[in-house]
Coordinates of C-alpha atoms and ligand atoms in Angstrom, one line a residue:
Chain A
M1229 CA 0.0 0.0 0.1
K1230 CA 1.5 3.4 -1.0
V1231 CA 1.2 6.1 1.5
H1232 CA 1.4 9.9 0.5
P1233 CA 4.1 11.7 2.8
R1234 CA 1.5 14.3 3.2
K1235 CA -0.9 11.6 4.9
I1236 CA 2.0 11.3 7.7
L1237 CA 3.4 15.0 7.8
A1238 CA -0.2 16.7 8.2
P1239 CA -1.2 15.0 11.2
L1240 CA 2.4 15.3 12.7
A1241 CA 2.4 18.9 12.1
G1242 CA -1.3 19.1 13.8
L1243 CA 0.2 17.4 16.6
L1244 CA 3.1 20.0 17.1
I1245 CA 0.9 22.9 16.5
V1246 CA -1.5 21.7 19.3
G1247 CA 1.3 20.6 21.6
L1248 CA 2.8 24.0 21.3
F1249 CA -0.6 26.0 21.9
W1250 CA -0.9 23.7 24.8
E1251 CA 2.7 24.6 26.3
W1252 CA 1.9 28.4 25.7
L1253 CA -1.5 28.3 27.2
V1254 CA 0.1 26.9 30.3
W1255 CA 2.9 29.2 30.4
Y1256 CA 0.8 32.3 29.7
N1257 CA -1.7 31.5 32.3
Q1258 CA 1.1 30.4 34.9
W1259 CA -1.0 27.2 35.8
P1260 CA 0.5 25.0 38.2
T1261 CA 0.5 21.3 37.3
Y1262 CA -2.5 20.4 39.4
V1263 CA -4.5 22.7 37.3
M1264 CA -3.0 21.7 34.1
A1265 CA 0.3 20.1 33.2
A1266 CA 2.1 21.3 30.2
P1267 CA 3.7 19.1 27.7
S1268 CA 7.1 19.8 29.0
D1269 CA 6.1 18.4 32.5
V1270 CA 4.5 15.3 31.0
G1271 CA 7.0 14.2 28.8
P1272 CA 9.3 13.4 31.3
R1273 CA 6.9 11.1 33.3
F1274 CA 7.0 9.0 30.2
L1275 CA 10.9 8.4 30.7
D1276 CA 10.7 7.9 34.4
F1277 CA 7.8 5.3 34.3
Y1278 CA 8.5 4.1 30.8
E1279 CA 8.6 0.2 31.9
L1280 CA 5.1 0.8 33.9
F1281 CA 3.6 2.3 30.7
A1282 CA 4.9 -0.7 28.3
V1283 CA 3.3 -3.0 30.7
Y1284 CA 0.1 -1.1 31.4
S1285 CA -0.5 -0.3 27.9
W1286 CA 0.0 -4.1 26.9
Q1287 CA -2.4 -5.0 29.7
T1288 CA -5.2 -2.5 28.6
L1289 CA -4.5 -3.1 24.8
W1290 CA -5.2 -6.7 25.0
R1291 CA -8.0 -6.8 27.4
T1292 CA -9.8 -4.4 25.2
V1293 CA -9.0 -6.4 22.2
A1294 CA -10.4 -9.3 23.7
G1295 CA -13.5 -7.6 24.9
L1296 CA -13.9 -6.5 20.9
M1297 CA -13.4 -9.8 19.7
I1298 CA -16.1 -11.4 22.2
A1299 CA -18.2 -8.1 21.2
I1300 CA -17.7 -9.1 17.5
V1301 CA -18.7 -12.8 17.7
V1302 CA -21.9 -12.2 20.1
G1303 CA -22.6 -9.1 18.1
T1304 CA -22.4 -10.7 14.9
L1305 CA -24.6 -13.5 16.1
F1306 CA -27.3 -11.3 17.6
G1307 CA -27.3 -9.2 14.2
M1308 CA -27.7 -12.5 12.5
L1309 CA -30.6 -13.9 14.5
M1310 CA -32.2 -10.4 14.4
G1311 CA -31.4 -9.6 10.6
L1312 CA -32.7 -13.5 9.7
S1313 CA -35.7 -13.7 11.7
R1314 CA -38.7 -10.9 12.1
I1315 CA -39.7 -12.5 15.2
L1316 CA -36.2 -12.7 16.9
N1317 CA -35.8 -9.0 16.0
D1318 CA -39.2 -8.0 17.7
A1319 CA -38.1 -10.1 20.4
L1320 CA -34.3 -9.1 21.0
Y1321 CA -34.3 -5.2 19.9
P1322 CA -36.1 -3.7 23.0
L1323 CA -33.8 -5.8 25.2
L1324 CA -30.6 -4.7 23.3
V1325 CA -31.7 -1.0 23.4
G1326 CA -32.5 -1.3 27.2
F1327 CA -29.1 -3.0 27.8
N1328 CA -27.3 -0.4 25.9
A1329 CA -29.0 2.7 27.6
V1330 CA -27.9 1.5 31.1
P1331 CA -24.8 3.7 31.6
K1332 CA -22.0 1.4 32.0
A1333 CA -20.5 3.3 34.9
T1334 CA -23.2 1.9 37.2
V1335 CA -22.5 -1.5 36.1
V1336 CA -18.7 -1.5 36.5
P1337 CA -19.1 -1.7 40.4
I1338 CA -21.6 -4.3 40.1
M1339 CA -19.2 -6.2 38.0
A1340 CA -16.3 -5.6 40.1
L1341 CA -18.4 -7.0 43.1
L1342 CA -19.8 -9.6 41.2
F1343 CA -16.3 -11.1 40.3
V1344 CA -14.1 -10.0 43.1
G1345 CA -10.6 -10.3 42.1
Q1346 CA -11.1 -11.3 38.6
H1347 CA -9.5 -8.2 36.9
D1348 CA -9.2 -9.9 33.4
F1349 CA -12.4 -11.3 33.3
N1350 CA -14.1 -8.1 34.7
T1351 CA -12.3 -5.7 32.4
I1352 CA -12.7 -7.8 29.1
M1353 CA -16.8 -8.2 30.1
I1354 CA -17.0 -4.5 30.6
A1355 CA -15.3 -3.8 27.2
F1356 CA -17.4 -6.3 25.3
M1357 CA -20.8 -5.0 27.2
I1358 CA -20.1 -1.4 26.1
S1359 CA -19.1 -2.1 22.5
F1360 CA -21.2 -5.2 21.2
F1361 CA -24.4 -3.0 20.7
P1362 CA -23.5 -1.2 17.4
I1363 CA -22.0 -4.2 16.0
S1364 CA -25.2 -6.2 16.3
V1365 CA -27.7 -3.6 15.1
S1366 CA -25.2 -2.6 11.9
V1367 CA -25.1 -6.5 11.2
A1368 CA -29.0 -6.8 11.7
I1369 CA -29.8 -3.8 9.3
G1370 CA -27.4 -5.1 6.8
L1371 CA -29.0 -8.6 6.7
S1372 CA -32.3 -7.2 6.6
T1373 CA -32.1 -5.0 3.9
L1374 CA -30.6 -7.4 1.4
E1375 CA -32.4 -7.2 -1.8
P1376 CA -34.9 -10.0 -2.4
E1377 CA -33.6 -10.4 -6.1
Y1378 CA -30.3 -11.6 -4.6
R1379 CA -32.0 -14.4 -2.7
D1380 CA -34.3 -15.3 -5.6
I1381 CA -31.4 -15.9 -8.2
L1382 CA -29.5 -18.2 -5.6
R1383 CA -32.3 -20.0 -4.3
S1384 CA -33.7 -20.8 -7.7
L1385 CA -30.5 -22.5 -8.2
G1386 CA -30.9 -24.6 -5.2
A1387 CA -28.4 -22.7 -3.1
S1388 CA -28.7 -23.3 0.7
R1389 CA -29.6 -20.5 3.3
F1390 CA -26.0 -21.0 4.4
T1391 CA -24.6 -20.5 1.0
I1392 CA -26.7 -17.5 0.5
F1393 CA -25.6 -15.9 3.7
W1394 CA -21.9 -16.7 2.9
K1395 CA -21.8 -15.4 -0.6
I1396 CA -24.1 -12.5 -0.4
A1397 CA -25.6 -11.4 2.8
L1398 CA -22.3 -11.4 5.1
P1399 CA -20.1 -9.5 2.5
K1400 CA -22.8 -7.2 1.7
T1401 CA -22.9 -6.3 5.5
L1402 CA -19.0 -5.8 5.7
P1403 CA -19.3 -1.8 5.2
E1404 CA -21.9 -1.5 7.8
F1405 CA -19.8 -4.0 10.0
F1406 CA -16.6 -1.8 10.0
G1407 CA -18.6 1.3 10.3
A1408 CA -19.6 -0.2 13.7
L1409 CA -16.6 -1.6 14.4
K1410 CA -14.9 1.9 14.4
V1411 CA -17.3 3.1 17.0
A1412 CA -16.9 -0.1 19.3
V1413 CA -13.4 0.1 19.5
T1414 CA -13.4 3.5 21.0
L1415 CA -16.2 2.2 23.2
A1416 CA -14.5 -0.8 24.3
F1417 CA -11.3 1.2 25.2
I1418 CA -13.7 3.3 27.5
G1419 CA -15.0 0.3 29.0
T1420 CA -11.3 -1.1 29.9
N1421 CA -10.4 1.8 31.2
L1422 CA -13.5 2.3 33.6
M1423 CA -13.1 -1.1 34.8
E1424 CA -9.2 -0.5 35.5
I1425 CA -9.7 2.9 37.2
V1426 CA -12.6 1.3 39.6
E1427 CA -11.0 -1.7 40.6
P1428 CA -8.6 -1.8 43.6
H1429 CA -5.3 -3.3 42.9
G1430 CA -6.2 -3.2 39.3
R1431 CA -3.8 -3.3 36.4
G1432 CA -3.8 -1.3 33.1
L1433 CA -3.4 2.3 32.3
G1434 CA -6.7 2.9 34.4
H1435 CA -4.6 1.6 37.3
L1436 CA -1.7 4.1 36.5
F1437 CA -3.9 7.0 36.2
Q1438 CA -5.5 6.2 39.5
S1439 CA -2.1 5.8 41.1
G1440 CA -1.3 9.1 39.5
R1441 CA -4.2 10.6 41.2
I1442 CA -3.5 9.0 44.9
N1443 CA 0.1 10.5 44.7
S1444 CA -1.1 13.9 43.3
D1445 CA 1.2 13.1 40.5
Y1446 CA -0.8 15.4 38.2
P1447 CA 1.6 15.3 35.2
L1448 CA 1.6 11.4 35.3
M1449 CA -2.2 11.6 34.8
F1450 CA -1.9 13.7 31.9
A1451 CA 0.8 11.3 30.7
V1452 CA -1.7 8.4 31.0
L1453 CA -4.4 10.4 29.0
I1454 CA -1.9 10.8 26.2
A1455 CA -0.9 7.3 26.3
L1456 CA -4.5 6.4 26.2
A1457 CA -5.2 8.5 23.3
L1458 CA -2.4 7.2 21.4
L1459 CA -3.5 3.4 22.0
G1460 CA -7.0 4.5 20.8
I1461 CA -5.6 6.2 17.7
A1462 CA -3.6 2.9 16.9
L1463 CA -6.7 0.4 17.5
Y1464 CA -8.9 2.8 15.2
Y1465 CA -6.3 2.6 12.4
V1466 CA -5.9 -1.2 12.7
V1467 CA -9.7 -1.3 12.2
V1468 CA -9.4 1.2 9.2
M1469 CA -6.6 -1.1 7.4
L1470 CA -8.6 -4.3 8.1
E1471 CA -11.8 -2.2 6.6
R1472 CA -9.6 -1.3 3.4
I1473 CA -8.5 -5.1 3.3
F1474 CA -11.9 -6.8 3.6
A1475 CA -14.2 -4.1 2.4
G1476 CA -12.2 -1.9 0.2
W1477 CA -14.7 -2.3 -2.5
A1478 CA -17.2 -0.1 -0.6
V1479 CA -14.7 2.4 0.1
R1480 CA -13.4 2.4 -3.5
N1481 CA -16.8 3.1 -5.0
P1482 CA -19.1 5.1 -2.9
T1483 CA -22.4 5.2 -4.5
Chain B
M500 CA -45.2 -30.6 -29.8
T501 CA -44.3 -31.1 -26.2
N502 CA -44.3 -28.0 -24.2
L503 CA -41.3 -27.2 -21.9
I504 CA -43.1 -25.1 -19.5
E505 CA -47.0 -25.9 -18.9
I506 CA -49.1 -24.0 -16.4
R507 CA -52.3 -25.9 -15.8
N508 CA -55.1 -24.2 -14.1
V509 CA -52.9 -22.4 -11.5
T510 CA -54.6 -20.5 -8.7
H511 CA -52.8 -18.8 -5.7
A512 CA -53.7 -16.3 -3.1
Y513 CA -51.0 -14.7 -0.8
R514 CA -52.0 -15.0 3.0
T515 CA -51.8 -11.2 4.3
E516 CA -53.1 -9.7 7.4
E517 CA -56.1 -8.5 5.9
G518 CA -56.8 -12.1 4.7
P519 CA -56.2 -14.0 1.6
L520 CA -55.3 -11.8 -1.2
P521 CA -56.1 -13.7 -4.7
V522 CA -53.5 -13.1 -7.3
L523 CA -53.6 -16.0 -9.7
D524 CA -57.2 -17.5 -10.8
G525 CA -57.1 -20.5 -13.0
L526 CA -54.2 -19.2 -15.0
E527 CA -53.0 -21.2 -17.9
L528 CA -49.8 -20.9 -19.8
A529 CA -47.8 -23.2 -22.5
V530 CA -44.3 -22.5 -24.0
P531 CA -42.8 -24.7 -26.3
E532 CA -38.9 -25.8 -26.1
N533 CA -36.9 -22.7 -27.4
G534 CA -40.0 -20.5 -27.3
F535 CA -40.2 -17.0 -26.1
C536 CA -43.6 -16.0 -24.3
A537 CA -43.9 -12.6 -23.4
V538 CA -46.2 -11.7 -20.7
V539 CA -47.9 -8.3 -20.3
G540 CA -50.8 -7.4 -18.0
P541 CA -51.7 -4.9 -15.6
S542 CA -49.7 -3.5 -12.6
G543 CA -49.7 -5.7 -10.0
C544 CA -51.8 -8.3 -11.5
G545 CA -49.6 -11.2 -10.5
K546 CA -46.8 -11.2 -12.9
S547 CA -43.8 -11.9 -10.6
T548 CA -46.0 -14.4 -8.8
L549 CA -46.1 -16.3 -11.7
T550 CA -42.3 -16.1 -12.4
R551 CA -41.7 -17.3 -8.9
L552 CA -44.0 -20.3 -9.3
I553 CA -42.1 -21.1 -12.5
A554 CA -38.7 -21.0 -10.8
G555 CA -40.0 -23.3 -7.9
L556 CA -39.5 -20.5 -5.4
M557 CA -42.8 -21.0 -4.1
F558 CA -46.0 -23.4 -5.1
P559 CA -49.5 -22.7 -6.0
D560 CA -52.6 -23.2 -3.9
Q561 CA -54.0 -25.2 -6.8
G562 CA -53.1 -26.4 -10.0
E563 CA -49.7 -27.6 -11.5
V564 CA -46.5 -26.2 -13.0
W565 CA -44.6 -28.5 -15.4
L566 CA -41.0 -27.9 -16.6
H567 CA -39.7 -30.3 -19.1
G568 CA -42.3 -33.1 -18.3
E569 CA -41.6 -32.7 -14.4
R570 CA -44.0 -31.3 -12.1
V571 CA -42.1 -28.2 -10.1
S572 CA -41.9 -29.1 -6.5
S573 CA -38.7 -27.6 -5.5
P574 CA -36.3 -24.9 -6.9
R575 CA -34.5 -26.6 -10.1
K576 CA -30.9 -25.6 -11.1
T577 CA -31.9 -25.4 -14.5
V578 CA -33.7 -21.9 -14.4
G579 CA -32.0 -18.6 -15.0
M580 CA -33.4 -15.2 -13.6
A581 CA -32.9 -11.4 -14.4
F582 CA -34.7 -8.6 -13.0
Q583 CA -35.4 -4.7 -13.5
N584 CA -32.7 -4.3 -10.9
P585 CA -29.5 -6.1 -12.1
V586 CA -28.4 -6.8 -8.5
L587 CA -24.6 -7.3 -9.3
L588 CA -22.2 -7.9 -6.6
E589 CA -20.1 -4.7 -6.1
W590 CA -17.3 -6.8 -4.2
R591 CA -16.9 -9.1 -7.2
T592 CA -15.8 -8.2 -10.7
I593 CA -18.1 -8.4 -13.7
M594 CA -16.5 -11.9 -14.5
D595 CA -16.9 -13.4 -11.0
N596 CA -20.3 -12.0 -10.7
I597 CA -21.4 -13.9 -13.9
T598 CA -19.8 -17.3 -12.7
L599 CA -21.6 -16.8 -9.3
P600 CA -24.4 -19.3 -10.4
L601 CA -21.8 -21.8 -11.7
E602 CA -20.1 -21.9 -8.0
I603 CA -23.4 -23.3 -6.8
V604 CA -24.6 -25.4 -9.6
A605 CA -21.1 -26.8 -10.7
P606 CA -18.7 -26.5 -7.8
R607 CA -16.5 -28.7 -9.3
M608 CA -16.2 -27.1 -12.7
S609 CA -12.7 -25.6 -13.1
R610 CA -12.2 -22.0 -13.0
H611 CA -10.7 -21.7 -16.2
A612 CA -13.6 -23.3 -17.7
R613 CA -15.9 -21.0 -15.7
R614 CA -14.2 -18.3 -17.2
E615 CA -14.2 -19.1 -20.7
R616 CA -17.8 -19.9 -20.6
A617 CA -18.3 -16.4 -19.2
E618 CA -16.0 -14.5 -21.9
A619 CA -17.9 -16.4 -24.7
L620 CA -21.3 -14.9 -23.2
L621 CA -19.6 -11.3 -22.8
A622 CA -18.6 -11.4 -26.2
L623 CA -22.0 -12.2 -27.1
V624 CA -23.8 -9.3 -25.5
G625 CA -21.0 -6.9 -26.4
L626 CA -19.1 -6.5 -23.1
E627 CA -15.8 -8.1 -24.4
G628 CA -13.0 -7.0 -22.0
F629 CA -15.4 -5.9 -19.3
G630 CA -14.8 -8.9 -17.2
D631 CA -12.4 -7.1 -14.9
K632 CA -14.4 -4.1 -14.2
R633 CA -16.6 -3.4 -11.1
P634 CA -20.3 -3.1 -11.5
S635 CA -20.3 0.4 -10.6
E636 CA -17.9 1.1 -13.3
L637 CA -20.7 0.0 -15.9
S638 CA -23.5 1.8 -17.2
G639 CA -27.0 0.8 -16.4
G640 CA -27.5 -0.9 -20.0
M641 CA -24.0 -2.7 -19.5
R642 CA -24.8 -3.7 -16.1
Q643 CA -28.2 -5.3 -17.5
R644 CA -26.4 -7.1 -20.4
A645 CA -24.1 -8.5 -17.4
S646 CA -27.2 -9.8 -15.5
L647 CA -28.5 -11.5 -18.8
C648 CA -25.1 -13.3 -18.9
R649 CA -25.2 -14.3 -15.2
S650 CA -28.8 -15.9 -16.1
L651 CA -27.3 -17.6 -18.9
V652 CA -24.1 -18.8 -17.7
H653 CA -25.1 -22.1 -16.5
K654 CA -27.1 -23.0 -19.5
P655 CA -30.4 -23.1 -18.1
E656 CA -33.5 -24.6 -19.8
V657 CA -35.6 -21.9 -18.7
L658 CA -34.9 -18.1 -18.7
I659 CA -37.1 -16.0 -16.6
L660 CA -37.1 -12.2 -17.4
D661 CA -38.8 -9.9 -14.8
E662 CA -39.1 -6.7 -16.8
P663 CA -35.1 -6.6 -17.1
F664 CA -35.3 -3.5 -19.7
G665 CA -38.0 -1.7 -18.0
A666 CA -35.7 0.8 -16.2
L667 CA -33.5 1.5 -19.3
D668 CA -33.7 4.5 -21.9
A669 CA -35.6 3.8 -24.9
F670 CA -32.3 3.6 -27.3
T671 CA -30.5 1.3 -24.9
R672 CA -33.7 -1.0 -24.7
E673 CA -33.8 -1.6 -28.4
D674 CA -30.0 -2.5 -28.2
L675 CA -30.8 -5.0 -25.9
W676 CA -33.5 -6.5 -27.6
Q677 CA -31.4 -7.1 -30.5
T678 CA -28.9 -8.6 -27.9
M679 CA -31.7 -10.8 -26.8
H680 CA -32.3 -12.1 -30.2
Q681 CA -28.4 -12.7 -30.6
L682 CA -28.4 -14.6 -27.5
R683 CA -31.4 -16.9 -28.6
A684 CA -29.8 -17.4 -31.8
E685 CA -26.5 -18.7 -30.1
E686 CA -28.0 -20.3 -27.0
S687 CA -30.7 -22.6 -26.3
F688 CA -33.1 -21.7 -23.6
T689 CA -37.0 -21.2 -23.2
T690 CA -38.2 -17.8 -22.1
V691 CA -40.8 -16.3 -20.1
L692 CA -40.6 -12.5 -20.3
I693 CA -42.4 -10.1 -18.3
T694 CA -42.8 -6.6 -19.4
H695 CA -44.8 -3.5 -19.5
D696 CA -43.7 -2.6 -23.1
L697 CA -46.1 -3.9 -26.0
R698 CA -43.7 -3.1 -28.8
E699 CA -40.9 -5.2 -26.7
S700 CA -43.6 -8.0 -26.2
V701 CA -44.1 -8.1 -30.2
Y702 CA -40.7 -7.9 -31.1
L703 CA -39.3 -10.4 -28.9
G704 CA -41.9 -13.0 -28.3
D705 CA -43.2 -16.0 -30.4
Q706 CA -46.1 -15.6 -28.2
V707 CA -47.8 -12.9 -26.2
V708 CA -50.0 -13.6 -23.5
V709 CA -52.1 -10.7 -21.8
L710 CA -53.0 -11.4 -18.1
S711 CA -56.4 -10.0 -16.8
G712 CA -56.5 -7.7 -13.5
R713 CA -55.7 -9.2 -10.5
P714 CA -56.6 -12.1 -9.9
A715 CA -54.8 -13.1 -13.2
R716 CA -56.0 -15.1 -15.6
T717 CA -54.9 -15.6 -18.9
Q718 CA -57.1 -13.3 -20.9
Y719 CA -55.7 -13.5 -24.5
V720 CA -52.9 -15.0 -26.4
M721 CA -51.1 -13.8 -29.5
Q722 CA -49.1 -15.8 -31.9
I723 CA -46.2 -13.7 -33.5
E724 CA -45.1 -15.9 -36.5
D725 CA -42.4 -13.6 -38.0
P726 CA -39.0 -15.5 -37.9
V727 CA -36.2 -14.6 -35.3
P728 CA -34.0 -12.8 -35.5
R729 CA -36.1 -10.0 -36.3
P730 CA -35.1 -6.5 -37.7
I731 CA -36.3 -3.5 -35.8
D732 CA -38.4 -2.3 -38.9
M733 CA -40.4 -5.5 -38.1
L734 CA -42.2 -3.3 -35.5
Y735 CA -43.2 -0.9 -38.1
S736 CA -44.9 -3.2 -40.6
A737 CA -48.5 -2.9 -41.1
A738 CA -49.1 -6.4 -39.3
S739 CA -47.1 -5.7 -36.3
V740 CA -49.2 -2.1 -36.0
E741 CA -52.2 -3.9 -36.1
K742 CA -50.9 -6.5 -33.5
L743 CA -50.1 -3.6 -31.1
A744 CA -53.5 -2.0 -31.5
T745 CA -55.0 -5.4 -30.6
L746 CA -52.7 -5.8 -27.5
R747 CA -53.5 -2.3 -26.3
H748 CA -56.9 -3.0 -26.6
Q749 CA -56.4 -6.3 -24.7
I750 CA -54.8 -4.5 -22.0
Q751 CA -57.6 -1.9 -21.5
I752 CA -60.0 -4.7 -21.1
A753 CA -57.6 -6.2 -18.4
Q754 CA -57.4 -2.7 -16.7
G755 CA -61.1 -2.5 -16.9
R756 CA -61.4 0.3 -19.0
A757 CA -62.1 -0.7 -22.3
P758 CA -66.0 -1.2 -22.2
A759 CA -66.3 2.1 -20.5
E760 CA -64.3 4.1 -23.1
E761 CA -66.1 2.4 -26.0
A762 CA -69.5 3.2 -24.6
A763 CA -68.2 7.0 -24.3
Q764 CA -67.3 7.1 -27.9
Ligands
ATP1078 N1 -45.1 -12.0 -0.4 C1 -46.2 -11.2 -0.6 N2 -47.3 -11.4 0.4 C2 -48.4 -10.7 0.2 N3 -48.8 -10.0 -1.0 C3 -47.9 -10.0 -2.0 C4 -46.5 -10.6 -2.1 N4 -45.9 -10.5 -3.0 C5 -46.9 -9.8 -3.9 N5 -47.9 -9.5 -3.2 C6 -49.0 -8.8 -3.9 O1 -49.7 -9.4 -4.9 C7 -50.1 -8.9 -5.9 C8 -49.3 -9.4 -7.3 O2 -47.8 -9.1 -7.1 P1 -46.9 -9.3 -8.2 O3 -45.6 -8.8 -7.7 O4 -46.9 -10.8 -8.4 O5 -47.5 -8.3 -9.3 P2 -46.7 -8.0 -10.6 O6 -47.7 -7.9 -11.5 O7 -45.4 -8.5 -10.7 O8 -46.8 -6.4 -10.5 P3 -45.8 -5.2 -11.2 O9 -46.5 -5.0 -12.5 O10 -45.9 -3.9 -10.2 O11 -44.1 -6.0 -11.1 C9 -49.9 -7.4 -5.6 O12 -50.9 -7.1 -5.4 C10 -48.7 -7.5 -4.4 O13 -48.9 -6.4 -3.2
MG1079 MG1 -43.4 -7.5 -10.8

């Protein structure tokens, strides 16, 4: 894949300008670090704790990805059930909406109590719960909007339901699926961090944020935020890359 | 002569929330092997329902559908379908769209043989060299040509066309009519064409069947004896003009308008 230099330079320039502005703002207002830390305070924190950052970033990352994977499997499954059957759609949709409407911040402490000490499990579950809704809705919509002509052509040839699903319905929902996955990635990330912050003796970047707060190490808290942003960007672009590979036809030919 | 398609006294009703909706009522239709039957009728009278019965996608409440001496009781691999919407898959090339039926009907056929078959059809419809394009890179008429190729790629006995040219402009439509005649000259299939265009029915059909308004019965059958392939001028002959007038009158009867209009005159 060829990447135009502008595609890399432009975002870097954007980053630099925002960073400088941030530095200037803090300097101009003479804010102490507990109000707002400047990039020059935050930078050294990465160097001081680079080992912790590496380990905790990894923990946050894999748990988010694990939650997402489960969300993809379960979300796609629900989406298939709802997209292929009117009755199941009517039965499941209100449930899903209700489930999604519950603020996850309230579920976090419940989960933490329900499975005390199961840090990995709890975190993954929250990441999953928060992110599977958009996936199932998008798959359901993609499947239920399949033109009946496709089905007739294949069915008149004696194709099974599975063949029709595999050859037509599934590929056809991929653009919607990836659209939803982009939203889900960010959501899963929020879920992971919520749990990491709330759980005592937790792990991951959320925990590092929490220890920054306990020790009044404000620059560290800001450093964690930046690390989270970087991880979020990285995950998002992984999804964009997968989208290019598997649903590039939809990106290339918007109709 | 044996008929490849025979529809005997078929009656069907859809079950809707407001109760049964009768769409076909004692419909009769017979198309000889390699024949071309054009079906016209008022909008919503049950023409698409008829095609679904022939394809074995559904079964009539009463009466029988016979294909090639066998009663239709399940979908058959010997049917090809094309619709007003060409429904080509955007993630496949034109070539891979056309070979899709072969993936289902003849999974063991080699990739090379599939491509060869598709290339031959593409050449026949004037799409030589477009196999590697994506559907969105083609014009509406070209997509409809590709859709015709897909419906014929597995050498079906029966070709079902549900208003395939309905959405095209008049010039493109006439081009495709001629393509249709070329396909008939090169390939062997028995066709049922649903159309709203009487000129199309006369130019393409060996037989034009007029259906009554819903529930549809066979109201009128006209034989078109002109040898195929036909020049487009055929439509302007005195005999054709007369046939068109007769069909137009029959359609008006089917719509329930003709007797009233005659009384007014
Ligand atoms: N699956 C279905 N369930 C209930 N009613 C249906 C169904 N499919 C079609 N109908 C109704 O049956 C009637 C005939 O439908 P059909 O599609 O066969 O008509 P048509 O002659 O093809 O119409 P058009 O000229 O608009 O293509 C219509 O009134 C339609 O609303
Ligand atoms: Mg129709």
